[in-house]
Coordinates of C-alpha atoms in Angstrom, one line a residue:
Chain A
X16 CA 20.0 17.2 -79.7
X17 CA 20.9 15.4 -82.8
X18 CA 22.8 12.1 -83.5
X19 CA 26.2 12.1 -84.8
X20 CA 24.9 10.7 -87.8
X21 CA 20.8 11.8 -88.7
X22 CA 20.8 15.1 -90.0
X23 CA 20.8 18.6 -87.9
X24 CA 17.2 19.2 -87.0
X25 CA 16.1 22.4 -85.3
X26 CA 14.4 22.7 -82.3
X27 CA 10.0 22.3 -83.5
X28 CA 7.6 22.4 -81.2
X29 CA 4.3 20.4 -82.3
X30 CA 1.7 22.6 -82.2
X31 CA -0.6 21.0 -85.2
X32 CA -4.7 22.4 -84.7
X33 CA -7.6 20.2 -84.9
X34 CA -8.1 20.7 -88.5
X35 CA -11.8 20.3 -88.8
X36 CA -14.7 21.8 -86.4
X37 CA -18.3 20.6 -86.1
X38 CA -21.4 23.2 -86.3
X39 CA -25.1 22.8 -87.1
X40 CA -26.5 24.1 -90.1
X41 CA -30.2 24.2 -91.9
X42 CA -30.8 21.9 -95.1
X43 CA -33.5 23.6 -98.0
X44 CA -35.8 21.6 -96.2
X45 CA -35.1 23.7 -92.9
X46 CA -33.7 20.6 -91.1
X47 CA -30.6 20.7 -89.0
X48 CA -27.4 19.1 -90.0
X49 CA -24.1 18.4 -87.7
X50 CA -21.4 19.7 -90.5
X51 CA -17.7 19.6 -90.5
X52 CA -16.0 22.6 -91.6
X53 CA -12.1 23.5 -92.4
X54 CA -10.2 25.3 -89.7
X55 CA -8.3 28.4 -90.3
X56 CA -6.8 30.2 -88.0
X57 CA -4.1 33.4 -88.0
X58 CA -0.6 32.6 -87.6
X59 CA 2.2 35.3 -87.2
X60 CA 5.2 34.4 -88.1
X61 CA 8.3 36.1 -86.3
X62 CA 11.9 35.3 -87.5
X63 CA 14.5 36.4 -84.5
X64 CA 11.7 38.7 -82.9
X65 CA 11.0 40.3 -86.1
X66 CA 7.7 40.2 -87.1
X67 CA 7.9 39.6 -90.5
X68 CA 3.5 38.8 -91.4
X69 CA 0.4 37.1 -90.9
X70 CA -0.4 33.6 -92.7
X71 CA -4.2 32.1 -92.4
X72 CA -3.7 28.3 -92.1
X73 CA -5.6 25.4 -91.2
X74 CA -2.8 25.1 -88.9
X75 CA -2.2 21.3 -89.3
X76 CA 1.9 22.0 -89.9
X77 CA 2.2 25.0 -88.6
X78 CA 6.0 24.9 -87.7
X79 CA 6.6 22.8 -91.5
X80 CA 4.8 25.9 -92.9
X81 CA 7.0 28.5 -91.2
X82 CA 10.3 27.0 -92.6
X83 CA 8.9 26.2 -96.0
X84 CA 7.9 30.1 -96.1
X85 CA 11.0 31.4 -95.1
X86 CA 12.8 28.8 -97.6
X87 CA 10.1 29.6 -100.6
X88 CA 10.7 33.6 -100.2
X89 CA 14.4 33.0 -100.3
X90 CA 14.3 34.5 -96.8
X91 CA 16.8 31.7 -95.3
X92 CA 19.2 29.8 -97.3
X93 CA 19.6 26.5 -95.4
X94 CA 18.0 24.3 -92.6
X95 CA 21.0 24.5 -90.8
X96 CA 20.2 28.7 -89.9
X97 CA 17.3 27.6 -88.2
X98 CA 17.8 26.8 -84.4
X99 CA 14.3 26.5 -83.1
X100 CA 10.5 27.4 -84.2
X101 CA 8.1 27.3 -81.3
X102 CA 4.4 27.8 -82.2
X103 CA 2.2 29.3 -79.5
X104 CA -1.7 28.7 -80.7
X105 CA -2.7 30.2 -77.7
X106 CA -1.5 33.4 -79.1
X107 CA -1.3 32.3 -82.9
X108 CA 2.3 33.1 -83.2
X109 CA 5.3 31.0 -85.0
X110 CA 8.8 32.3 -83.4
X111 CA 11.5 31.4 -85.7
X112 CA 15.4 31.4 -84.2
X113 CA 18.3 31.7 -86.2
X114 CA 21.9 30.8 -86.2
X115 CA 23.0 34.2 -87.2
X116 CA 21.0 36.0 -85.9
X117 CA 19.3 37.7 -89.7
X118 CA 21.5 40.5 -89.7
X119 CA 20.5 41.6 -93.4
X120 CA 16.6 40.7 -92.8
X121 CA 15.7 44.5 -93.3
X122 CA 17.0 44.7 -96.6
X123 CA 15.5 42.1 -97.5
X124 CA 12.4 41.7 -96.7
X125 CA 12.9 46.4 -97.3
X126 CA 13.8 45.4 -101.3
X127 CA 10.9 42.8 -101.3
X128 CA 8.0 45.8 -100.2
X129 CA 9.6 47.9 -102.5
X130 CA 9.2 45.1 -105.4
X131 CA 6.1 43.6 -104.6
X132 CA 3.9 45.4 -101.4
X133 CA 1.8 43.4 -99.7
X134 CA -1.1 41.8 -100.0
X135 CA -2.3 39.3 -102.7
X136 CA 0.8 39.4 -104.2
X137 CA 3.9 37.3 -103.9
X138 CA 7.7 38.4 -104.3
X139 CA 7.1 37.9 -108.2
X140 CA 9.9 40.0 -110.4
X141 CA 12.5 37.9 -108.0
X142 CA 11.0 34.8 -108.6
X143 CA 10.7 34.9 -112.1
X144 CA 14.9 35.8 -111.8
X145 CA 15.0 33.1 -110.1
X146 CA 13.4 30.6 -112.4
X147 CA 16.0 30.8 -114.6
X148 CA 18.8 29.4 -112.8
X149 CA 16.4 26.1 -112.3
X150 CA 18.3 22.7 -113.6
X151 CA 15.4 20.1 -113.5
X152 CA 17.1 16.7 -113.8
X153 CA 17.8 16.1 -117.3
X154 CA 17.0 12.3 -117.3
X155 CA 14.0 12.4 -115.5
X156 CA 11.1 10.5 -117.0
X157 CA 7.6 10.0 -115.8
X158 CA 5.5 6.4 -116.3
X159 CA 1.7 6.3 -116.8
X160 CA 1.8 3.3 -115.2
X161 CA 3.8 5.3 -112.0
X162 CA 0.8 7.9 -112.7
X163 CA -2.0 6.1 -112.3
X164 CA -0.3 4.1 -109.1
X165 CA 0.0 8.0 -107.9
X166 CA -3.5 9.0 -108.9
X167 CA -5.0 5.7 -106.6
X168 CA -2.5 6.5 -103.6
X169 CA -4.3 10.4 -103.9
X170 CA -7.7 8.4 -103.9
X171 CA -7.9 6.5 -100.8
X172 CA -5.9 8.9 -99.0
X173 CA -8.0 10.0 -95.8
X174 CA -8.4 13.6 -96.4
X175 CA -9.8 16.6 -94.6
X176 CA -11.4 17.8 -97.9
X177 CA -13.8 14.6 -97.9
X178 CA -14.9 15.5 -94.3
X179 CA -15.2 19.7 -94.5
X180 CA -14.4 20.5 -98.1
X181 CA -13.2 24.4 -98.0
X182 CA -9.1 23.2 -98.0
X183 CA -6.7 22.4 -100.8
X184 CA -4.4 19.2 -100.7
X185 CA -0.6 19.2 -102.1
X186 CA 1.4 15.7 -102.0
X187 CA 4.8 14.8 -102.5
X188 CA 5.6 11.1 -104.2
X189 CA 8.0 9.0 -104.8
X190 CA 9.0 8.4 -108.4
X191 CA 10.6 4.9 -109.6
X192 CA 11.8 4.5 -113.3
X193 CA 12.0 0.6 -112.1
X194 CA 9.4 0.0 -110.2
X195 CA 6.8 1.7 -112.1
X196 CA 3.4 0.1 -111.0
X197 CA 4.0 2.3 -107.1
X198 CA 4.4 5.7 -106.2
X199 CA 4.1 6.3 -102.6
X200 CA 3.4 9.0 -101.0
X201 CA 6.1 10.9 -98.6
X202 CA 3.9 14.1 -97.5
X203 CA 0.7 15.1 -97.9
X204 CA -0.5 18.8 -96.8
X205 CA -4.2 19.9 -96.6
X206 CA -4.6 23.7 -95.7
X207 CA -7.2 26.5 -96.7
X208 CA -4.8 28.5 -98.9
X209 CA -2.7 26.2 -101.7
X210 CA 0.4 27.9 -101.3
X211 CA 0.7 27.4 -97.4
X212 CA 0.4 23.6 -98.3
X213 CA 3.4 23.8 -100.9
X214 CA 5.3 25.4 -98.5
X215 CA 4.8 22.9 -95.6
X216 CA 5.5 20.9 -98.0
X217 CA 8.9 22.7 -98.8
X218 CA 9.5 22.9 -95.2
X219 CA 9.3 19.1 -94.6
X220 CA 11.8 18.0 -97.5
X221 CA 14.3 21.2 -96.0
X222 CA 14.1 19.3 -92.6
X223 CA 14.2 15.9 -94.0
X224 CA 16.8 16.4 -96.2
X225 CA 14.4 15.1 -99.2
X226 CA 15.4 16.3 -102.6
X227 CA 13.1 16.8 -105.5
X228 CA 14.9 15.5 -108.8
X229 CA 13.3 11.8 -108.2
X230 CA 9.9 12.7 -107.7
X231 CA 6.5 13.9 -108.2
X232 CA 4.3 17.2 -106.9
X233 CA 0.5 16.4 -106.4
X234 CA -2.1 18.9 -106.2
X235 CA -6.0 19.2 -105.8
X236 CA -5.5 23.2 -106.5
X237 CA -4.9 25.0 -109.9
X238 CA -1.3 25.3 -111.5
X239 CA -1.1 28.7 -111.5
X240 CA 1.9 30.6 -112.5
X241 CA 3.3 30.4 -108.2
X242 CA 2.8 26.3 -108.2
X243 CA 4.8 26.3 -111.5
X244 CA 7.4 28.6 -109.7
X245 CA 7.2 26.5 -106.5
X246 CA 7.5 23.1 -107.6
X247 CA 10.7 24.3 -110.1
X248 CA 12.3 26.2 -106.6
X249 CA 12.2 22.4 -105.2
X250 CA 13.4 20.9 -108.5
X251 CA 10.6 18.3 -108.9
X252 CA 10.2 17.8 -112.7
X253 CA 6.6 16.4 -112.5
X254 CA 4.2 18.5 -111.3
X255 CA 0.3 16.9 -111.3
X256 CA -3.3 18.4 -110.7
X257 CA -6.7 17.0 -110.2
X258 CA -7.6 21.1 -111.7
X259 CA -6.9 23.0 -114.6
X260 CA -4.3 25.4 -115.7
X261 CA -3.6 29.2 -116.5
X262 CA -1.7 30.4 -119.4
X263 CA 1.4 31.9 -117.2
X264 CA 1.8 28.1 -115.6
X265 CA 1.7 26.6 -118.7
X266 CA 4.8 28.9 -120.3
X267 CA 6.8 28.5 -116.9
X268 CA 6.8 24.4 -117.3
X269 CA 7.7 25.2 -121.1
X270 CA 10.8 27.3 -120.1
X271 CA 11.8 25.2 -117.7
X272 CA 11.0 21.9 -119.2
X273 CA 8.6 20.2 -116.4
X274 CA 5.8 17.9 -116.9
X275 CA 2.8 19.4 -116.5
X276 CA -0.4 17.2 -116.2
X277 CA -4.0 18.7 -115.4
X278 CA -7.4 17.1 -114.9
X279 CA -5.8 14.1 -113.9
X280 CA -8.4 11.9 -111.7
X281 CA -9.1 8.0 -112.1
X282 CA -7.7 7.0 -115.5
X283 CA -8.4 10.6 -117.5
X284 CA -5.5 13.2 -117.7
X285 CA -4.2 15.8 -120.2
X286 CA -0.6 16.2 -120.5
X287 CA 0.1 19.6 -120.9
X288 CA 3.9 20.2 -121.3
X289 CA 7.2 17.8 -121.4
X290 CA 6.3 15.0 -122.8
X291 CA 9.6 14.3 -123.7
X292 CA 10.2 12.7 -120.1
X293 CA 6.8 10.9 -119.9
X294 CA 6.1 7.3 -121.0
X295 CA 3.3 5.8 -122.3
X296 CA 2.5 2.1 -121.3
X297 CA 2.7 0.2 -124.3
Chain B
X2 CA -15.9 64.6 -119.2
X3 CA -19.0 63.8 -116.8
X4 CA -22.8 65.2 -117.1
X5 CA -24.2 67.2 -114.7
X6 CA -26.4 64.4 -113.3
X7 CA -24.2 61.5 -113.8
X8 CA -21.9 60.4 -110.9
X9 CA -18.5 61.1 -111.1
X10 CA -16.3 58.9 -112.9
X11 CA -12.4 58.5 -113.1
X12 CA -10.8 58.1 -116.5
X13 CA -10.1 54.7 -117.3
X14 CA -8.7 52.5 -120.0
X15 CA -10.6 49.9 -121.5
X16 CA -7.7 47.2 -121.6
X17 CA -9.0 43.8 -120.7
X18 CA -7.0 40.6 -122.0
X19 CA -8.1 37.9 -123.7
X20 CA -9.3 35.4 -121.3
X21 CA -9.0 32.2 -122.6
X22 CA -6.0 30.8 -124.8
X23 CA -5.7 27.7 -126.8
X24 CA -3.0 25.0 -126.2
X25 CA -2.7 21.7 -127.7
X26 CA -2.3 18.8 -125.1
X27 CA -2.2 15.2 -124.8
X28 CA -4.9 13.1 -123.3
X29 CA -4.4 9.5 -121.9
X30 CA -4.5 7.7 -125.0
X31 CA -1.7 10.0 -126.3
X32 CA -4.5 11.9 -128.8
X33 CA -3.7 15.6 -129.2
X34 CA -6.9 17.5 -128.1
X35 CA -6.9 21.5 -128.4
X36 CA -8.0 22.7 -124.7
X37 CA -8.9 26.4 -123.5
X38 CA -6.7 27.5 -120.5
X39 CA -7.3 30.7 -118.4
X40 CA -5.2 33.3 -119.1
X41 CA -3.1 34.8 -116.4
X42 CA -0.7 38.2 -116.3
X43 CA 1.0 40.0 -113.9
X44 CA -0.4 43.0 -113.6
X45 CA 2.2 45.9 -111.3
X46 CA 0.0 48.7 -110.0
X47 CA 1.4 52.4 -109.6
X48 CA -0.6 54.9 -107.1
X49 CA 0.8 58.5 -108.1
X50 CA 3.7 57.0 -109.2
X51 CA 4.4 54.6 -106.6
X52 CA 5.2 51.3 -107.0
X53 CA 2.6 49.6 -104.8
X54 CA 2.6 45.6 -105.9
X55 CA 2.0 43.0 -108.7
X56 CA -1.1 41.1 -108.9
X57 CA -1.4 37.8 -110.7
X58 CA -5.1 38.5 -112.8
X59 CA -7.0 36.9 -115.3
X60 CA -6.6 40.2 -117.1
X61 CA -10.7 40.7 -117.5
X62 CA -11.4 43.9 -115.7
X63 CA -7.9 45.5 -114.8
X64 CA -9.6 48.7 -114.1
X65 CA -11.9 48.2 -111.5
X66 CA -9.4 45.4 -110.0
X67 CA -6.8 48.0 -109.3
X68 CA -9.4 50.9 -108.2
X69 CA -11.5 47.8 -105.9
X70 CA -7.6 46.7 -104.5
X71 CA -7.2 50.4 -102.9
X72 CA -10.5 50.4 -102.0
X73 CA -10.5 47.0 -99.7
X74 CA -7.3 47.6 -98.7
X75 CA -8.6 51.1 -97.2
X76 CA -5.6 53.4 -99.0
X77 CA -8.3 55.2 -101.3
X78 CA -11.6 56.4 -99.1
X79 CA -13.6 57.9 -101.7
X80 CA -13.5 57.4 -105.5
X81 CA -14.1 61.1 -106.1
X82 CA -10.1 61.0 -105.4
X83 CA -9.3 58.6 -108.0
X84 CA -9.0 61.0 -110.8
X85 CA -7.3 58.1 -114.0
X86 CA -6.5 54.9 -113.9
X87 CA -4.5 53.5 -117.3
X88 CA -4.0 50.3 -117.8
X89 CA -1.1 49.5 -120.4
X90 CA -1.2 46.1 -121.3
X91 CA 2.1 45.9 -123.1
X92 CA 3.7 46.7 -119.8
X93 CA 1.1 44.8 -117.5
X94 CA 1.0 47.8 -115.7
X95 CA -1.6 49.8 -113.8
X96 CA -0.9 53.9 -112.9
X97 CA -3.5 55.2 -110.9
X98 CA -3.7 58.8 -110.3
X99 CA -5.2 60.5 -107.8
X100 CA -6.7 63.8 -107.0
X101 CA -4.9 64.9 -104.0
X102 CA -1.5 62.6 -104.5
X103 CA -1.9 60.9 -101.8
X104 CA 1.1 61.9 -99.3
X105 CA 0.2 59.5 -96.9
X106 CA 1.0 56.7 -98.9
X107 CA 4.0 55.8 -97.4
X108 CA 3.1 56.0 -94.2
X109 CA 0.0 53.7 -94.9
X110 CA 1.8 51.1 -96.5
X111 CA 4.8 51.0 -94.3
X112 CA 2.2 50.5 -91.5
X113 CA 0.8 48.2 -93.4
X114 CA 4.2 46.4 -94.0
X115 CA 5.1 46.2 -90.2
X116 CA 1.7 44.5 -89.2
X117 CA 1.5 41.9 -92.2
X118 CA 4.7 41.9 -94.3
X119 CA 4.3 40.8 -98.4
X120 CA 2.9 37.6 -99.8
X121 CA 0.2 35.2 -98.6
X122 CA -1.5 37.2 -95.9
X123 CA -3.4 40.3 -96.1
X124 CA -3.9 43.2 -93.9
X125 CA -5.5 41.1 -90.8
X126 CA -5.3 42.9 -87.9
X127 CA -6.5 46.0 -89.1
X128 CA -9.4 44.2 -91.3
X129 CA -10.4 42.7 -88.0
X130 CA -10.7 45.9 -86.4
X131 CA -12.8 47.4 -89.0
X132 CA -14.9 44.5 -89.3
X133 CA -16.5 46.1 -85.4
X134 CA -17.7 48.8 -87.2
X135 CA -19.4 47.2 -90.1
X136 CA -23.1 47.4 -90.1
X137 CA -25.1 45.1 -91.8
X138 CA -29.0 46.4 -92.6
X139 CA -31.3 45.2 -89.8
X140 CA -34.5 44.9 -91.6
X141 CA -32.8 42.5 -94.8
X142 CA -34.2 39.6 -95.6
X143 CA -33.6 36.8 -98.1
X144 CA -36.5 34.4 -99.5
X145 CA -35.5 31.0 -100.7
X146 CA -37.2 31.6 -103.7
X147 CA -34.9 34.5 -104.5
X148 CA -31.8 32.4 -104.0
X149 CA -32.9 30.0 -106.2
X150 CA -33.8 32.4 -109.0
X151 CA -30.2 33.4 -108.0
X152 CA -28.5 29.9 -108.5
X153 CA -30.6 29.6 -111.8
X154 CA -29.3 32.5 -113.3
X155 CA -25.6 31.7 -112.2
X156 CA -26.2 28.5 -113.8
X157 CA -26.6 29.3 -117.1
X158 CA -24.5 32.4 -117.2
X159 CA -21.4 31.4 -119.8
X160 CA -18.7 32.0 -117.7
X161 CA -14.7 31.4 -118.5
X162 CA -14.9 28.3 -115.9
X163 CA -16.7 26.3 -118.3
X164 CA -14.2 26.6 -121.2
X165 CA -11.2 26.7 -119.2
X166 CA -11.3 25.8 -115.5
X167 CA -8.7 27.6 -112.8
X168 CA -10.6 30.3 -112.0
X169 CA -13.3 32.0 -109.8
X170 CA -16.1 33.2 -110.0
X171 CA -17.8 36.2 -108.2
X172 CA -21.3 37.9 -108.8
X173 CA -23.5 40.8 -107.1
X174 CA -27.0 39.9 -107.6
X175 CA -29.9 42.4 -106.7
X176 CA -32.5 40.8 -103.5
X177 CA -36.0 42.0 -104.0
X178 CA -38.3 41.4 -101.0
X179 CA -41.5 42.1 -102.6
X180 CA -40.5 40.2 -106.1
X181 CA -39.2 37.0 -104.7
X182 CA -38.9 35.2 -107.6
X183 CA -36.1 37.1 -109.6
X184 CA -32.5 37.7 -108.9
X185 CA -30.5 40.0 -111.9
X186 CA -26.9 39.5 -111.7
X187 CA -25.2 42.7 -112.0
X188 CA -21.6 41.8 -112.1
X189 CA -20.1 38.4 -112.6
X190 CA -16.2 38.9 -113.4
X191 CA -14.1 35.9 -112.7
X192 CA -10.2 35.5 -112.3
X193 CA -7.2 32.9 -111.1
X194 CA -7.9 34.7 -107.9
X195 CA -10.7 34.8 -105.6
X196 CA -9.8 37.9 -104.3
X197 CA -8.9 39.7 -107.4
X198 CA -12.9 38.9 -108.7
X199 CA -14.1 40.2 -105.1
X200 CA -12.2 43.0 -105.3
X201 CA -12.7 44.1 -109.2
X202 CA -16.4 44.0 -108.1
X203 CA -15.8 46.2 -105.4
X204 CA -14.3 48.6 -107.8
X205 CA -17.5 48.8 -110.4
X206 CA -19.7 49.0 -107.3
X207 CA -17.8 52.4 -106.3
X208 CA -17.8 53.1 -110.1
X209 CA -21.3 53.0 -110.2
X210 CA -22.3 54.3 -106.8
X211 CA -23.8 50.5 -106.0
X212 CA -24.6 50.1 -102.5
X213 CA -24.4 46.3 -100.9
X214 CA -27.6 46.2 -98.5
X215 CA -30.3 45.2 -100.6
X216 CA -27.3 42.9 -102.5
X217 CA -26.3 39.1 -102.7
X218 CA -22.6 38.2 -103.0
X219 CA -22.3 35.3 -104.8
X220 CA -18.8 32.9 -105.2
X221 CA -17.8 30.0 -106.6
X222 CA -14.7 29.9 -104.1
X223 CA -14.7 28.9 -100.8
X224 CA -15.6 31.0 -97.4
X225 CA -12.5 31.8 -95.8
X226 CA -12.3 34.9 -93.8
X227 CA -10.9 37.0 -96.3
X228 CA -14.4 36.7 -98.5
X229 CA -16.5 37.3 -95.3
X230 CA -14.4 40.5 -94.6
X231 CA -14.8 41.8 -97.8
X232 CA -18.6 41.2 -98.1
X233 CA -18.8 42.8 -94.8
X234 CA -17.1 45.6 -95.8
X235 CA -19.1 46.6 -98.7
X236 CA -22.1 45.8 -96.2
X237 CA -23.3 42.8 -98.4
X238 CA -25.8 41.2 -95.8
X239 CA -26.6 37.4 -98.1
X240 CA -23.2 35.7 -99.3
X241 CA -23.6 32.5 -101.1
X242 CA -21.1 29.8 -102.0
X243 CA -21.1 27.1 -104.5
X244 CA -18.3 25.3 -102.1
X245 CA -17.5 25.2 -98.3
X246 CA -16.4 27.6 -95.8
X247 CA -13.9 27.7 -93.0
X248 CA -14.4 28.4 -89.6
X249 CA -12.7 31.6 -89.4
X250 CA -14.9 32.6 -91.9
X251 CA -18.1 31.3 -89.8
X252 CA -16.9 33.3 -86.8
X253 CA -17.0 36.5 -88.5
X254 CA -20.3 36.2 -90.5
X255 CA -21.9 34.8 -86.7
X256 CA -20.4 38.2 -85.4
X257 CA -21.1 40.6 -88.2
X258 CA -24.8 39.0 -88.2
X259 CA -24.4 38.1 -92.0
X260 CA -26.6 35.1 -93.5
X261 CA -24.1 32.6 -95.1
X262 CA -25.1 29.7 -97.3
X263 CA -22.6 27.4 -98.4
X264 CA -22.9 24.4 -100.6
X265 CA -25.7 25.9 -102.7
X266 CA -26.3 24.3 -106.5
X267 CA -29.6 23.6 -108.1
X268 CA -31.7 23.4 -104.9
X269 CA -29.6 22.4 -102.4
X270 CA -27.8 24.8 -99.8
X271 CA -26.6 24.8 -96.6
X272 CA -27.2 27.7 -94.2
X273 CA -25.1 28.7 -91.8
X274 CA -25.3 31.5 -90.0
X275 CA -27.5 34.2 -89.8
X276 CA -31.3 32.2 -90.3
X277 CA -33.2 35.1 -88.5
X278 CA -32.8 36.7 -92.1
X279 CA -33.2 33.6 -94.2
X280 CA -37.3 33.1 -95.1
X281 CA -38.4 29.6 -96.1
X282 CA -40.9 29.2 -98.6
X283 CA -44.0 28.2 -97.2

């Protein structure tokens, strides 16, 4: 039940998985050690009793992670389709209701096989389409001041990565021309595969109703040519690793003018594209 | 055109991509500085003329990416049936072609399509099935001496990582019991995915009739289930990581009876699972 006035929220269950698990292992001395390790675990997702495939997650969002899926592969246009995701762990499953009942699901996710298979691909030739129609807010500028304040906030963050290692880390932060010396952070989303963290992070600014003009995309992993295409789908103009870049990445920012910075950590970085919106600090 | 004595061998192009490209960036005192970055291409592989799907690659071994992708993914058994594989590079295209044109193709990947839809996930269900069957050598055995000499030799091979960053990398290494001292590395191909590498060395070992039981798999990248599966499948008993692992990944390489050492640089390591194999030295 929602309030007249907060926004329509579907129906989430809460299913979030103890992210890390303990086991014993032998040092090269031959001496046992009590380690942490990441969890991952199967999660098949089913939109209006469809099964539609199989995600491996750390499963600490699991029902953020469904939406921002479905919204990311252009699957469902808007929160307000969704009437209720229920996660079962028991059975591993994510049961997604919608308004309208998908009637066209087929053909889409039919065209989509056709396009792209399955497997280690992603719905590519579409998103690439897609890209072009991307409007990044023109005025948009970036601070090093708001970029180190970001790059602190990402350092004492309490992190599953520090504990088990074996996961990737994507945040979303707030962006002040003003205020420059804070960034804070909104979300942040460990899992074991980067792209399921994007998209519970694209699932959490659907159901929140957060846009992406005024702020600024964090992540541990790579910027490969899919974080490029993800961060643009949410229209967040600053986009920020700790890791490096590949070529395709790179030439998306270009085209669609986004701030690219890589091997950020502590006070280093490299500012790879659009610094036409950053500012140094004098 | 193949000797008498010489395995078979499909034709194949020869068309790997530059890996590395130079771009100029920015570092935090606003200096230019000319950085390499990894290349990455989508590459859209054809079976008989069948549009199968697009994989994001560093471009390095296209070839035996595409002919190792059918192979893990079970929709080419033998590579006596793979009779070309042409890489066009203009195109980013891959057309396989094989010797019986394979008229089950469609029914494999629509299969496939039900259980596990496109995008992040792979074939799950039925890897997990066929993971029962896998059979690891009884008798293998790995000294520590021979994973050092391993980690030595990964260390000073010159890989694309150290110029570049954003990608993986995956090497088979030979495991002699009686010479404990050496390891050779036999492949080492690294790309912006983890899986790609895995699975482009799974297409030289069919190439070149390699068998995995006297083998060590060797990755950069982490230990998620995926990477267990696929060293499983090509009967790999000794997989070795440079980062952590997940527990999924645990799980399987406890049930398959795989050694798995995570967390192993210079002369550190962790072992995991599978100590009965492991042999200290004295």
């Amino acid at each position: 039940m929602n309030a007249p006035n907060t926004p329509y929220r579907p129906v989430l269950t809460d299913a979030a998985r103890p992210a890390t698990f303990q086991v014993r292992a032998l040092d090269e001395s031959g001496a046992p050690r009590e380690t942490a390790i990441a969890g991952e675990h199967p999660l098949t997702l089913y939109i209006d009793k469809h099964e539609l495939l199989t995600i491996m997650t750390l499963g600490a969002a699991p029902e953020a992670l469904a939406i921002g899926y479905l919204r990311n592969q252009r699957l469902i246009e808007r929160i307000e389709d969704v009437v209720s995701v229920q996660v079962v762990c028991v059975e591993n499953e994510a049961a997604l209701t919608t308004r309208h009942w998908l009637t066209d699901l087929e053909e889409k996710t039919a065209m989509r096989t056709k396009t792209t298979g399955c497997g280690q691909s992603t719905v590519f030739g579409e998103l690439m389409d897609e890209i072009d129609a991307v409007r990044l807010p023109a005025g948009a500028t970036l601070s090093q001041s708001t970029l180190y304040a970001l790059l602190e906030r990402v350092r004492g963050h309490d992190t599953i990565y520090k504990q088990a290692g074996a996961v990737h880390g994507c945040a979303l932060a707030t962006n002040n021309p003003v205020e420059t010396s804070a960034s804070e952070i909104l979300y942040f989303v460990e899992d074991v595969g980067r792209h399921n963290a994007v998209d519970a992070i694209a699932g959490m600014m659907w159901l929140d109703r957060i846009e992406g003009g005024d702020k600024i995309f964090y992540t541990t992993g790579r910027l490969t040519s899919e974080m490029v295409i993800k961060a643009a789908q949410m229209e967040i103009p600053f986009l920020v690793s700790r890791s490096g870049l590949t070529q395709m990445g790179y030439e998306i920012a270009q085209k669609v003018g986004m701030t690219m910075i890589g091997r950020a950590t502590g006070k280093h970085y490299l500012l790879f594209t659009g610094a036409e919106r950053f500012r140094s600090d004098a």
